[in-house]
Short mmCIF file of C-alpha atoms in Angstrom, two decimals:
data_model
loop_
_atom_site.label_atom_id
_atom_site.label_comp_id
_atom_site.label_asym_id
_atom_site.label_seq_id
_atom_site.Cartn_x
_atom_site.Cartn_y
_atom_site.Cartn_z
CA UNK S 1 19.26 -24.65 -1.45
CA UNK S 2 19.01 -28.48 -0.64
CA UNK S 3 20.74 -31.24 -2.59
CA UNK S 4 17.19 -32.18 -4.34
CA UNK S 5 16.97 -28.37 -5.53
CA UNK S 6 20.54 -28.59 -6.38
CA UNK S 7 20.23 -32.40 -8.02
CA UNK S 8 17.10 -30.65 -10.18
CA UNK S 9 19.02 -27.73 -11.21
CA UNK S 10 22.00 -29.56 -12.61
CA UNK S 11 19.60 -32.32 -14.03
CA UNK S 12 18.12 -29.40 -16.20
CA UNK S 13 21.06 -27.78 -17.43
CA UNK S 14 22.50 -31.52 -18.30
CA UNK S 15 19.72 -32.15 -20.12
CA UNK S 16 19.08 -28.97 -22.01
CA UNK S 17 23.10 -28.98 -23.25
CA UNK S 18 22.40 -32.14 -24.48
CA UNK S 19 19.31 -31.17 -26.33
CA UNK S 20 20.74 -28.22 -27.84
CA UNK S 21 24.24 -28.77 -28.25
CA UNK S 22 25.33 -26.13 -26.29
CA UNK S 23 26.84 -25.73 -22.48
CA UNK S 24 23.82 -23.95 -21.54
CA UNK S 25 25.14 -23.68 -17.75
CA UNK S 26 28.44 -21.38 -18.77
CA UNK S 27 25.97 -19.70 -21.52
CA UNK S 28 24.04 -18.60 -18.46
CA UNK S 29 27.32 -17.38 -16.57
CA UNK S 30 28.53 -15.19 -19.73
CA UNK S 31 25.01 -13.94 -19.93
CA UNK S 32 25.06 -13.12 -16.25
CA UNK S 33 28.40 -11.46 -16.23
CA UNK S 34 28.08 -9.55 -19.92
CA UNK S 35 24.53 -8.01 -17.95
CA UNK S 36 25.68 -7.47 -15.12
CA UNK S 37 28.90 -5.80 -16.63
CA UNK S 38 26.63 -3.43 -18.67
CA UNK S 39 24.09 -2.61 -15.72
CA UNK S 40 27.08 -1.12 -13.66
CA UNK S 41 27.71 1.18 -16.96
CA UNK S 42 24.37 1.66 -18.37
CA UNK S 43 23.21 3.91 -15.45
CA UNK S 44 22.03 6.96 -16.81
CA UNK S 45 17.86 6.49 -17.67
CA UNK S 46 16.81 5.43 -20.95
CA UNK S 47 13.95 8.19 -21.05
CA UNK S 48 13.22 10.84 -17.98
CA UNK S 49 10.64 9.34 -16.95
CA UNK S 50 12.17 6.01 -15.69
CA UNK S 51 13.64 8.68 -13.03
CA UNK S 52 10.98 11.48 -12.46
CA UNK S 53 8.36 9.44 -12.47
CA UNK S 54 9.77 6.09 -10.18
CA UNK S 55 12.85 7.41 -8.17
CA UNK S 56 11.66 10.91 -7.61
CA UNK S 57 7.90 9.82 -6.49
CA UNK S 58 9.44 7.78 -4.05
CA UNK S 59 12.24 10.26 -2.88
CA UNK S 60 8.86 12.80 -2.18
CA UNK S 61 6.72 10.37 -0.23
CA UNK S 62 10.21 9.59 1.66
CA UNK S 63 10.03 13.42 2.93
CA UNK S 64 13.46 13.72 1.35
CA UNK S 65 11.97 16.75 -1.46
CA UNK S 66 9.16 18.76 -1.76
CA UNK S 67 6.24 16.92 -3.83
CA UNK S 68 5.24 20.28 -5.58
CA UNK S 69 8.67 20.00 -7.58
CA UNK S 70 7.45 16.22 -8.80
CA UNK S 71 6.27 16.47 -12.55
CA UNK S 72 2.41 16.63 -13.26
CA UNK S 73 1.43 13.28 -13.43
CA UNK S 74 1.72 13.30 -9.31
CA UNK S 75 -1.24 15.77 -8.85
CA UNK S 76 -3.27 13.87 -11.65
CA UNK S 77 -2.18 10.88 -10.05
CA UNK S 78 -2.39 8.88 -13.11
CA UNK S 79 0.47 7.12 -11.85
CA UNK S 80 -0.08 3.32 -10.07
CA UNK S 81 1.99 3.52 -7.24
CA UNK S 82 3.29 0.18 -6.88
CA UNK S 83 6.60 0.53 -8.48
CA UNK S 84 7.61 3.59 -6.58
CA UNK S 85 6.18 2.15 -3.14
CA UNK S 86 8.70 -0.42 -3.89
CA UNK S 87 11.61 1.50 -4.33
CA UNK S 88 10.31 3.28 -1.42
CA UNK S 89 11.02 -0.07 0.82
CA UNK S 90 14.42 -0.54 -0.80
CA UNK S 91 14.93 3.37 0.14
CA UNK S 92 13.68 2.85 3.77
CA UNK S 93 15.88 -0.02 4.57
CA UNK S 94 19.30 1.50 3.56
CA UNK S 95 18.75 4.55 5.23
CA UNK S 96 17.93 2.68 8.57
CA UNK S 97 21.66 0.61 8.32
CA UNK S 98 23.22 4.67 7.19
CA UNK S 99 23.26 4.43 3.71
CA UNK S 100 22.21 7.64 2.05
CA UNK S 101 23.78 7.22 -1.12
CA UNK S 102 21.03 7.50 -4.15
CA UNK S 103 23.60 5.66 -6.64
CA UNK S 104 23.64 2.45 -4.20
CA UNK S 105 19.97 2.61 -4.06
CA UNK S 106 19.15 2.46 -7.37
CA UNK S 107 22.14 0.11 -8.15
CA UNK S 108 20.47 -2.21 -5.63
CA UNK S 109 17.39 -1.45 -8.06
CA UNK S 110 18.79 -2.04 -11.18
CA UNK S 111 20.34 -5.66 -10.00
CA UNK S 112 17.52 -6.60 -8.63
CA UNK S 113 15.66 -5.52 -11.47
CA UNK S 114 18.38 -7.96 -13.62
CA UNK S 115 18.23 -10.88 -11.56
CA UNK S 116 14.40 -11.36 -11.84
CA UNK S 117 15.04 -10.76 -15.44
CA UNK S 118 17.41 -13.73 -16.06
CA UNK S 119 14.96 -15.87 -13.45
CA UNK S 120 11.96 -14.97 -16.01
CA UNK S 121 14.10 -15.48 -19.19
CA UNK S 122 15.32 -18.83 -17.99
CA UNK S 123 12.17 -19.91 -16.39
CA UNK S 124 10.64 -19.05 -19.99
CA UNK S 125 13.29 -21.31 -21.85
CA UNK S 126 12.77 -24.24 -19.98
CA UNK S 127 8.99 -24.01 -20.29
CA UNK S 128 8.88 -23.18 -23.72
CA UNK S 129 12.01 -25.32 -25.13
CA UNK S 130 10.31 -28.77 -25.04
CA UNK S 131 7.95 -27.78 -27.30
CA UNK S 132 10.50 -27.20 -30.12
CA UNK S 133 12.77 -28.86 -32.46
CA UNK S 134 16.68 -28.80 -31.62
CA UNK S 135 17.35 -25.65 -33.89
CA UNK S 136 14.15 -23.44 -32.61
CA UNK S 137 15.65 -24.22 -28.82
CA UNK S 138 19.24 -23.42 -29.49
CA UNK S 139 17.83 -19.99 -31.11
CA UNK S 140 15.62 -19.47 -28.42
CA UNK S 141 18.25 -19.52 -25.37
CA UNK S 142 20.38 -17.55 -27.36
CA UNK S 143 18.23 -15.07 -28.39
CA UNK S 144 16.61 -14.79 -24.84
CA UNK S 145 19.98 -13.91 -23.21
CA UNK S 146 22.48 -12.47 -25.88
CA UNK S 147 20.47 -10.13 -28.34
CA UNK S 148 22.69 -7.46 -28.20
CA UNK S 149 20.23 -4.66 -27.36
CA UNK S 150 18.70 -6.60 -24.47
CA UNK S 151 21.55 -5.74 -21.25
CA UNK S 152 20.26 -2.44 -21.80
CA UNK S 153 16.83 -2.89 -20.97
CA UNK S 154 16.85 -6.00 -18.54
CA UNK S 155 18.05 -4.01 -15.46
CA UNK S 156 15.91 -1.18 -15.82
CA UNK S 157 13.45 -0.56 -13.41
CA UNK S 158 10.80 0.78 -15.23
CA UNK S 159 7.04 -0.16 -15.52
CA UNK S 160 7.52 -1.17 -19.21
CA UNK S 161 10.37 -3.85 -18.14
CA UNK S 162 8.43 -5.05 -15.30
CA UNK S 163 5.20 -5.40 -16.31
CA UNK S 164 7.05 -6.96 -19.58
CA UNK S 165 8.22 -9.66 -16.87
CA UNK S 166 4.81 -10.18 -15.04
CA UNK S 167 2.94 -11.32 -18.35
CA UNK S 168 5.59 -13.40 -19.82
CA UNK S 169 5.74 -15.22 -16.70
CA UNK S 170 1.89 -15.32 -16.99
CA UNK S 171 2.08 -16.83 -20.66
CA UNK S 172 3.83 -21.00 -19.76
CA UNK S 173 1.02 -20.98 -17.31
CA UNK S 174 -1.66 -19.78 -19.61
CA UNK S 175 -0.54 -22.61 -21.99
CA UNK S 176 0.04 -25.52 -19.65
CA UNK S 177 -3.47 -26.37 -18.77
CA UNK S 178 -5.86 -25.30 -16.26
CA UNK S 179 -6.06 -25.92 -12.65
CA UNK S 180 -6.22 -23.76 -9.01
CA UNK S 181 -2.85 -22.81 -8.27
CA UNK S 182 -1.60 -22.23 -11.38
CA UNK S 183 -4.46 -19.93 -12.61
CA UNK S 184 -3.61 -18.59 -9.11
CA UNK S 185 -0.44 -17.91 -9.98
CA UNK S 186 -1.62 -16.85 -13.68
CA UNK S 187 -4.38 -13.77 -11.98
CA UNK S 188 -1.29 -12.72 -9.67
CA UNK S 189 0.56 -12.01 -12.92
CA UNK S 190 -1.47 -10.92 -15.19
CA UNK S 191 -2.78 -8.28 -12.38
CA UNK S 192 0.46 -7.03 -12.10
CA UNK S 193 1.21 -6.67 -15.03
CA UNK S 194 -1.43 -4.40 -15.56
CA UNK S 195 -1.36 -2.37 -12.53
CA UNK S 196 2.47 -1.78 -13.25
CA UNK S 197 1.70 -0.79 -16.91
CA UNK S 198 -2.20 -0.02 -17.97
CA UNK S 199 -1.18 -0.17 -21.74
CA UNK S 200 -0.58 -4.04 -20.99
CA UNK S 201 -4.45 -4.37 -21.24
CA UNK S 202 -4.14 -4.82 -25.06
CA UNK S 203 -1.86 -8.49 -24.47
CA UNK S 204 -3.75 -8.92 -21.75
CA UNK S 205 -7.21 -9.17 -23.63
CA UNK S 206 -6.07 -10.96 -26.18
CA UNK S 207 -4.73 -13.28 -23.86
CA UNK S 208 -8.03 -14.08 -22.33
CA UNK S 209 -9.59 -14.33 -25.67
CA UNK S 210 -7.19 -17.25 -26.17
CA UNK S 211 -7.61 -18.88 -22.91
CA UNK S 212 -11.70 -18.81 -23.72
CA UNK S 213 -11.21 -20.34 -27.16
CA UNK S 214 -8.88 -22.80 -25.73
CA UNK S 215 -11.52 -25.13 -25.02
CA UNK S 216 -14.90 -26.53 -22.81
CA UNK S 217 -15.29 -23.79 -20.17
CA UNK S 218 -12.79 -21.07 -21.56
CA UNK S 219 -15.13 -18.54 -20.54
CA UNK S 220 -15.94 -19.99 -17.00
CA UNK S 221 -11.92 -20.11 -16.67
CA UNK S 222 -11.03 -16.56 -17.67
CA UNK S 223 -13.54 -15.51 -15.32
CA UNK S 224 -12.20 -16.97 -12.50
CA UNK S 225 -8.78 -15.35 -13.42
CA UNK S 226 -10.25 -11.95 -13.83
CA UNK S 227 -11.62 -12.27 -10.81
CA UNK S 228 -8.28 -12.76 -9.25
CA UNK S 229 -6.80 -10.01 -11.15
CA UNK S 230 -9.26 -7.91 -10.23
CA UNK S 231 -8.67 -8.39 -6.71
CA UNK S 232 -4.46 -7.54 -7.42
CA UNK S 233 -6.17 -4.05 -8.53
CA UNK S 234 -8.28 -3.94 -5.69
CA UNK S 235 -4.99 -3.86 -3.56
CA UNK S 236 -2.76 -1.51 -5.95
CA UNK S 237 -5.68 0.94 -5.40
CA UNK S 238 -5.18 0.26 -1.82
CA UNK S 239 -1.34 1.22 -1.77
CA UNK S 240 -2.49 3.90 -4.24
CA UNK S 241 -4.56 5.95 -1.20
CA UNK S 242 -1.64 5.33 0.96
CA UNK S 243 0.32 7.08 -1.11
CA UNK S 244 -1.30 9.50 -3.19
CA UNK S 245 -3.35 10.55 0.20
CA UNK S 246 -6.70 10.19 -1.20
CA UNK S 247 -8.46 7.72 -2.82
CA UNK S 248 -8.29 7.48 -6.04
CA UNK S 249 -8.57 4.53 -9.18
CA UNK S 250 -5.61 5.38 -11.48
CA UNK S 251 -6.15 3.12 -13.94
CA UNK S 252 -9.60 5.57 -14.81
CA UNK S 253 -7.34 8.36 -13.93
CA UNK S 254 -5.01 7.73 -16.18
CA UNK S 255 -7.35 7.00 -19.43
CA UNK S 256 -9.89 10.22 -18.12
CA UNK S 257 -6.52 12.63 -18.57
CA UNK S 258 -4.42 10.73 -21.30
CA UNK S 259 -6.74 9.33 -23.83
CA UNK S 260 -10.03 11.15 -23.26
CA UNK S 261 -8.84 14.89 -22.50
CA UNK S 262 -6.19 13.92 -25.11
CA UNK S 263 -3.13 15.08 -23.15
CA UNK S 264 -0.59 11.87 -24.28
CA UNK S 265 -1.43 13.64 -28.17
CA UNK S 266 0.21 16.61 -26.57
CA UNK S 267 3.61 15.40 -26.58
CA UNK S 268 3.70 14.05 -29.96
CA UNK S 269 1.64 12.04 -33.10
CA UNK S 270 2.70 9.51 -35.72
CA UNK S 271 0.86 6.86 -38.24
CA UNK S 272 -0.02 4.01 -37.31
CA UNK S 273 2.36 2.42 -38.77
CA UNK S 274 5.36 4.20 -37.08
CA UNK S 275 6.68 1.12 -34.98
CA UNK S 276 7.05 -0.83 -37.97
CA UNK S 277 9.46 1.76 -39.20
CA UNK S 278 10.86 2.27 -35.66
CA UNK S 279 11.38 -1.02 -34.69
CA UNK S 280 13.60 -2.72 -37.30
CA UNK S 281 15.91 0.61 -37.77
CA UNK S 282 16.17 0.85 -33.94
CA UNK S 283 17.65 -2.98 -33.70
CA UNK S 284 20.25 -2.39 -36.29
CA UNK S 285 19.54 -3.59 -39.92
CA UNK S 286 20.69 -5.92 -41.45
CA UNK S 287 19.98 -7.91 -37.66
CA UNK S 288 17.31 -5.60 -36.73
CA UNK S 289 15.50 -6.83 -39.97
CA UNK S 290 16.26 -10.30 -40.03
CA UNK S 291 14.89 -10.06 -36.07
CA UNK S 292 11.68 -8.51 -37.39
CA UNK S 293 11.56 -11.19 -39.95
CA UNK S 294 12.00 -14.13 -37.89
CA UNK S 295 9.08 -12.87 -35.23
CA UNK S 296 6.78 -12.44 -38.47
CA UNK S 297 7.76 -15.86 -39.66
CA UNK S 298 7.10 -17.33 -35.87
CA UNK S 299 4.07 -15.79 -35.64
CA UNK S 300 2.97 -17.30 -39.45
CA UNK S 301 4.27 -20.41 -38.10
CA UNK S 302 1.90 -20.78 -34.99
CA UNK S 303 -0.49 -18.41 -35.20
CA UNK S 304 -2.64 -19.93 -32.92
CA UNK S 305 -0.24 -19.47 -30.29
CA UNK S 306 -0.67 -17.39 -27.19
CA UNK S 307 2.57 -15.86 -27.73
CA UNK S 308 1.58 -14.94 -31.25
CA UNK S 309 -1.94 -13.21 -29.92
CA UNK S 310 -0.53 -11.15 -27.46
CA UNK S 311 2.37 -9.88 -30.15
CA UNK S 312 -0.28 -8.88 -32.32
CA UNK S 313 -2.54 -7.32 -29.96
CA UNK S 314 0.22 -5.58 -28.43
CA UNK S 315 1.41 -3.91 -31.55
CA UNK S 316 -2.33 -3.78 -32.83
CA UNK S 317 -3.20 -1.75 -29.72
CA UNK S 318 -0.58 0.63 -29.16
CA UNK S 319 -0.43 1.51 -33.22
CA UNK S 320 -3.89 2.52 -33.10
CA UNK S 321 -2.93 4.96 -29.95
CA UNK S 322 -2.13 8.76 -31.89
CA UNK S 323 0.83 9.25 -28.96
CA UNK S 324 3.72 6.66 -29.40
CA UNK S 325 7.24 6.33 -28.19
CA UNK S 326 9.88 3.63 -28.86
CA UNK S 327 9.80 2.44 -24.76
CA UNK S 328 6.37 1.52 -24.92
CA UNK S 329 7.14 -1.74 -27.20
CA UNK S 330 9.69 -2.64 -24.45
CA UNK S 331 7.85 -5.05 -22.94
CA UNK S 332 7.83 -7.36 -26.25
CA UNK S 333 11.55 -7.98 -25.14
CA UNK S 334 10.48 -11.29 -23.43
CA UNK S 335 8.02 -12.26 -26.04
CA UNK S 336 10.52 -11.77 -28.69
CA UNK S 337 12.73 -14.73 -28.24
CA UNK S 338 9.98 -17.21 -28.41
CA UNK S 339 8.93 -15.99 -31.37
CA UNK S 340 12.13 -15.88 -32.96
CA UNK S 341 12.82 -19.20 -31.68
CA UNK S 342 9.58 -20.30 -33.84
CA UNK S 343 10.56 -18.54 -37.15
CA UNK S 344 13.64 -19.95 -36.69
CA UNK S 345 12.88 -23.53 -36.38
CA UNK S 346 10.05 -23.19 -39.33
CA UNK S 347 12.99 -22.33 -41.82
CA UNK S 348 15.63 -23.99 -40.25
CA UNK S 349 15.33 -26.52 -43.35
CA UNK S 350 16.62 -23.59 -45.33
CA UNK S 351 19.33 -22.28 -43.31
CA UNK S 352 21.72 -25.07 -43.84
CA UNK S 353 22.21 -23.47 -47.99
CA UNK S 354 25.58 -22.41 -47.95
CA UNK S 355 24.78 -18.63 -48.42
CA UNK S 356 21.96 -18.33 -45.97
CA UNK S 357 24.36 -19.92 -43.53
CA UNK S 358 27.09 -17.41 -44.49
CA UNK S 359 24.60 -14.67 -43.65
CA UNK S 360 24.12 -15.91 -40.29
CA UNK S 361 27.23 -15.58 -39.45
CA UNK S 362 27.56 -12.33 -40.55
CA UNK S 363 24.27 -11.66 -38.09
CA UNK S 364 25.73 -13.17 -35.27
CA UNK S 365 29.30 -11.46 -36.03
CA UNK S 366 27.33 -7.79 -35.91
CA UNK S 367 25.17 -8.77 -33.08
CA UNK S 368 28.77 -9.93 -31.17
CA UNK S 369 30.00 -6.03 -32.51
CA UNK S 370 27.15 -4.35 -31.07
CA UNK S 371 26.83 -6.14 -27.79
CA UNK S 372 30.74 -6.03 -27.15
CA UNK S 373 29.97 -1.65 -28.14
CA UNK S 374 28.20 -1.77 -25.07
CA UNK S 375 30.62 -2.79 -22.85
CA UNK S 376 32.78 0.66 -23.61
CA UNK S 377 31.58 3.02 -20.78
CA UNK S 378 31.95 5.91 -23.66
CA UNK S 379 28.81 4.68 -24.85
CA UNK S 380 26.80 5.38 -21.53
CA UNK S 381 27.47 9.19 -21.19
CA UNK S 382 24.30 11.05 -20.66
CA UNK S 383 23.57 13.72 -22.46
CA UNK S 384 20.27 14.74 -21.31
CA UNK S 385 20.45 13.59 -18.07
CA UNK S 386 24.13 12.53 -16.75
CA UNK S 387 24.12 10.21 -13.77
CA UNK S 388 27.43 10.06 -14.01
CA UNK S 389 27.84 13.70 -13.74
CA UNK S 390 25.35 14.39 -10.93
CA UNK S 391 27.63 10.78 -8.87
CA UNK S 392 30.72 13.49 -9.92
CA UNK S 393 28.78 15.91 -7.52
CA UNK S 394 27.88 13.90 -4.88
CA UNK S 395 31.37 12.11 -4.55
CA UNK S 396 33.17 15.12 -4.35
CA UNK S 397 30.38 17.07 -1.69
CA UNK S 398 31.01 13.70 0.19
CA UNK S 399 35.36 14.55 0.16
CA UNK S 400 34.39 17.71 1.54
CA UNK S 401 32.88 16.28 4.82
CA UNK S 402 31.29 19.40 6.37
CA UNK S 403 31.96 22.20 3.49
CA UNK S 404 29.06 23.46 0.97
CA UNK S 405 30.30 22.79 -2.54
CA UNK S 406 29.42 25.52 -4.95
CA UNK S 407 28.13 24.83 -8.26
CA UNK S 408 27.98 27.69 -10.72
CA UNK S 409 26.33 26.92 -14.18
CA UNK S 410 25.93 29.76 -16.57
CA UNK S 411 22.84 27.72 -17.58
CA UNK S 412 19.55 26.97 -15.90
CA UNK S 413 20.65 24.50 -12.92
CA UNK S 414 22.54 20.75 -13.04
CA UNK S 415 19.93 19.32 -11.47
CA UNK S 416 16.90 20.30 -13.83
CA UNK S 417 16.16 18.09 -17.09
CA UNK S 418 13.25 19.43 -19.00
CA UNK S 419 11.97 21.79 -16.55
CA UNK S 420 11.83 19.01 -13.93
CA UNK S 421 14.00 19.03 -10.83
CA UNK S 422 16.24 15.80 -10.18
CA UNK S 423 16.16 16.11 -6.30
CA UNK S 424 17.53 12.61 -5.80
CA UNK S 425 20.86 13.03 -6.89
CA UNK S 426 21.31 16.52 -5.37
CA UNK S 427 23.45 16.40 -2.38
CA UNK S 428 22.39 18.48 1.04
CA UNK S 429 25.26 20.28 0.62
CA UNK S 430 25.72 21.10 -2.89
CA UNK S 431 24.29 24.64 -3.81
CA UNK S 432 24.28 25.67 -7.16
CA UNK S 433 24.27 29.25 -8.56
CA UNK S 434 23.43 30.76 -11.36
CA UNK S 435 26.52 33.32 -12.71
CA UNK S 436 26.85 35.72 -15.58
CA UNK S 437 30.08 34.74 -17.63
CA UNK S 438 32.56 37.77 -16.72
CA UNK S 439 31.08 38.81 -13.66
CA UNK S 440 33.38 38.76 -10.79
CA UNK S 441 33.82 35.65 -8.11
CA UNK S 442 32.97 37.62 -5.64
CA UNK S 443 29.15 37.75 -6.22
CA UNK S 444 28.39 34.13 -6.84
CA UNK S 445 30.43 32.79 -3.74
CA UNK S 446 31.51 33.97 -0.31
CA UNK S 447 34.42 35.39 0.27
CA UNK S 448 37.19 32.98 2.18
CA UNK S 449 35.48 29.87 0.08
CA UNK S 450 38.44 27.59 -0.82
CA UNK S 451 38.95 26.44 -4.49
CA UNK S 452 38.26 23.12 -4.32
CA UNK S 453 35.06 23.70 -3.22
CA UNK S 454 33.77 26.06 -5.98
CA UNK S 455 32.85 24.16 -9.53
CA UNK S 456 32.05 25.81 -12.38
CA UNK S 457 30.00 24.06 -15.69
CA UNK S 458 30.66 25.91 -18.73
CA UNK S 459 29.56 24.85 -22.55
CA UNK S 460 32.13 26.19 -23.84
CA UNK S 461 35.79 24.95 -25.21
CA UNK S 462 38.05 26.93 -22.80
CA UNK S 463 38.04 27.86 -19.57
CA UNK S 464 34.82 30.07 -18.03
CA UNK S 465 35.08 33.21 -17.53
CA UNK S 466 34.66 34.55 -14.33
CA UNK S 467 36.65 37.57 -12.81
CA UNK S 468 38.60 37.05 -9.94
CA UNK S 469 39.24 33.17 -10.35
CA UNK S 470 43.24 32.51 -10.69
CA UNK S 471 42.39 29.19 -12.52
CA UNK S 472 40.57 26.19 -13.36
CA UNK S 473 41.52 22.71 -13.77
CA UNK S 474 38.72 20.60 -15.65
CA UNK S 475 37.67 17.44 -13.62
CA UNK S 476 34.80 16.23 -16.10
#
């Protein structure tokens, strides 16, 4: 970085402390290191598909499993494949310098993931924090980087997180005027953001509505930016026949088998109304309600903003879709602080009443509780799918240089979650056998096997019960 960069840097962190009051440059370190803390615990995948349908697409086309054990979606191929083609390149380069560890590739993923999320958040904050009063900006860096439910979601390397990212970055440019490279810049976003995450059309729309409306030649300018977007699609579909094999526009794909065959309804209805329910409970009352209030009250307060459209939309959109899930409003994460920063600072006259300023302390001492709750690795253990369990596996097949570790699990095998086989995390030589509590040792593993390299999973409270075996001594 040269001195001017470095001169800029420091000019824009002096000058945001001083209009906000706070040392914004160690708020961005604590941020950092409180994410970054929480990324190396928060391993295990928010919902299977964030690994089946990412990590194990890309461990297939690597040759490193068998595709027909990839879920469904990979013979519909309603899947883009740009995220997984990228974790594909991250997988390619480690194992040419010898690293064949799947828990330092997608570590590598998830802090990559985390770094372009605190670029976007900041970059967001200093577009957006000139164009608010001194209370609005203090709530919107603080907001944007210490919500307490956000270092679980800001490393994940899903296509809800980073098509969230691509359209929020897309937004300052939307609103700072027209001209050729930054609606260059604007089409490269917005393109991505759809071909990461197709459900991103709603904001999307609604963003171009606003952009028309703006002003003189509206139309003639979202035209020109569709037109750029349409050519980032153009080249997803590209990496799409690379990958799939065949050509094929997933994007159609995906709305053919989903919407019009109805197969999302097949895992699941509710109201429309469901995320209004979902949303507030999920973030914690009282905070996840005053949170829900304060993006209501933003979007009251300017609803002529772009931010404000593509909220609505977003929500409008996805209510009206039968099939819903909690993930799929993930990428309102990085809308979220703007608009909380605009509620705030249109009843920031208000807050300074002695008992509304007692309850924000109380918000801000349960958001402190809750963010400092996930910073106890407790918290992190899988249930459905263990990472940490499967990295048990691996690191103790890797002590064993040269012996095959036997797994016996009286229950369907470690390594499938809902039907689906995690192939990633299973180690070449880790081999794991089904065994009938009581039988004898003998007809699970070969004679002569030492101890240490025979594990056994059991559900129950004691020891398993397997004839034959002199002992156990639990190591998970």
């Amino acid at each position: 970085m040269s001195i001017f960069r470095r001169s800029r840097v420091r000019s824009f962190l002096d000058e945001e402390t001083r209009a906000t009051g706070l040392p914004i440059g160690a708020v961005l370190a604590v941020a950092a290191a409180l994410h970054v803390a929480v990324t190396f615990l928060a391993i295990n995948p928010w919902h299977p598909d964030e690994h089946f349908q990412i990590l194990e697409f890309a461990w297939a086309r690597a040759g490193l499993a068998p595709v027909d054990s990839l879920p469904w979606e990979f013979a519909a191929r309603i899947r883009p494949s740009l995220q997984p083609t990228l974790a594909l390149a991250v997988l390619e380069v480690l194992r040419a310098v010898g690293i064949t560890s799947p828990f330092v590739w997608t570590l590598l993923l998830r802090l990559g993931t985390l770094a372009l999320s605190l670029s976007v958040l900041t970059y967001v904050c200093a577009q957006v924090a000139p164009r608010i009063g001194r209370s609005g900006r203090r709530a919107l860096w603080l907001t944007a980087l210490f919500l307490w439910f956000l270092p679980l979601f800001l490393s994940r390397f899903t296509s809800e997180n980073l098509a969230g990212l691509a359209f929020v970055a897309a937004l300052p440019l939307a609103e700072s005027g027209r001209g050729g490279r930054r609606d260059g810049w604007l089409a490269l976003f917005l393109g991505l953001s759809f071909v990461l995450r197709f459900q991103m059309a709603f904001a999307i729309g609604a963003l171009f509505v606003w952009i028309a409306l703006e002003g003189a030649g509206g139309w003639q300018r979202v035209a020109r930016i569709a037109l750029g977007a349409a050519a980032v699609v153009a080249m997803s579909a590209l990496i799409d026949r690379w990958f799939y094999g065949v050509w094929v526009f997933t994007p159609a794909q995906y709305f053919r088998v989903n919407i019009v065959e109805g197969m999302a309804a097949t895992f699941g209805t509710n109201p429309w109304y469901a995320y209004l329910m979902w949303a507030p409970l999920w973030m914690a009352p009282p905070l996840g309600l005053a949170v829900a209030a304060l993006i209501v009250a933003g979007i009251v307060a300017r609803p002529k903003s772009a931010w404000s459209w593509a909220f609505v939309a977003f929500v409008v959109g996805h209510s009206l879709v039968a099939h819903k899930e909690l993930r799929f409003l993930l990428p309102l994460l990085y809308l979220a602080p703007v608009l909380v920063a605009f509620g705030w600072e249109s009843l920031a006259r208000r807050a300074g009443q002695p008992a509304r300023r007692a309850a924000v302390w109380l918000l801000v001492a349960q958001n402190v509780a809750c963010a400092a709750l996930l910073a106890t690795p407790a918290l992190h253990r899988g249930k459905e799918f263990d990472a940490h369990y499967f990295r048990l596996l691996w690191d103790t097949a890797e002590a064993r240089t040269g012996d095959t570790l036997y797994v016996l699990a009286a229950d369907p095998s470690p390594y499938v979650v809902r039907d689906l086989e995690a192939s990633v995390v299973r180690h070449p030589r880790v081999r794991d056998v089904a065994y009938t509590p009581g039988g004898a040792l003998g007809a699970f593993v070969p004679t002569g096997v030492p101890a240490a390299d025979v594990l056994v999973v059991t559900r129950d409270d004691g020891p398993p019960s397997i004839a034959g075996a002199n002992g156990f001594d639990l190591i998970y």
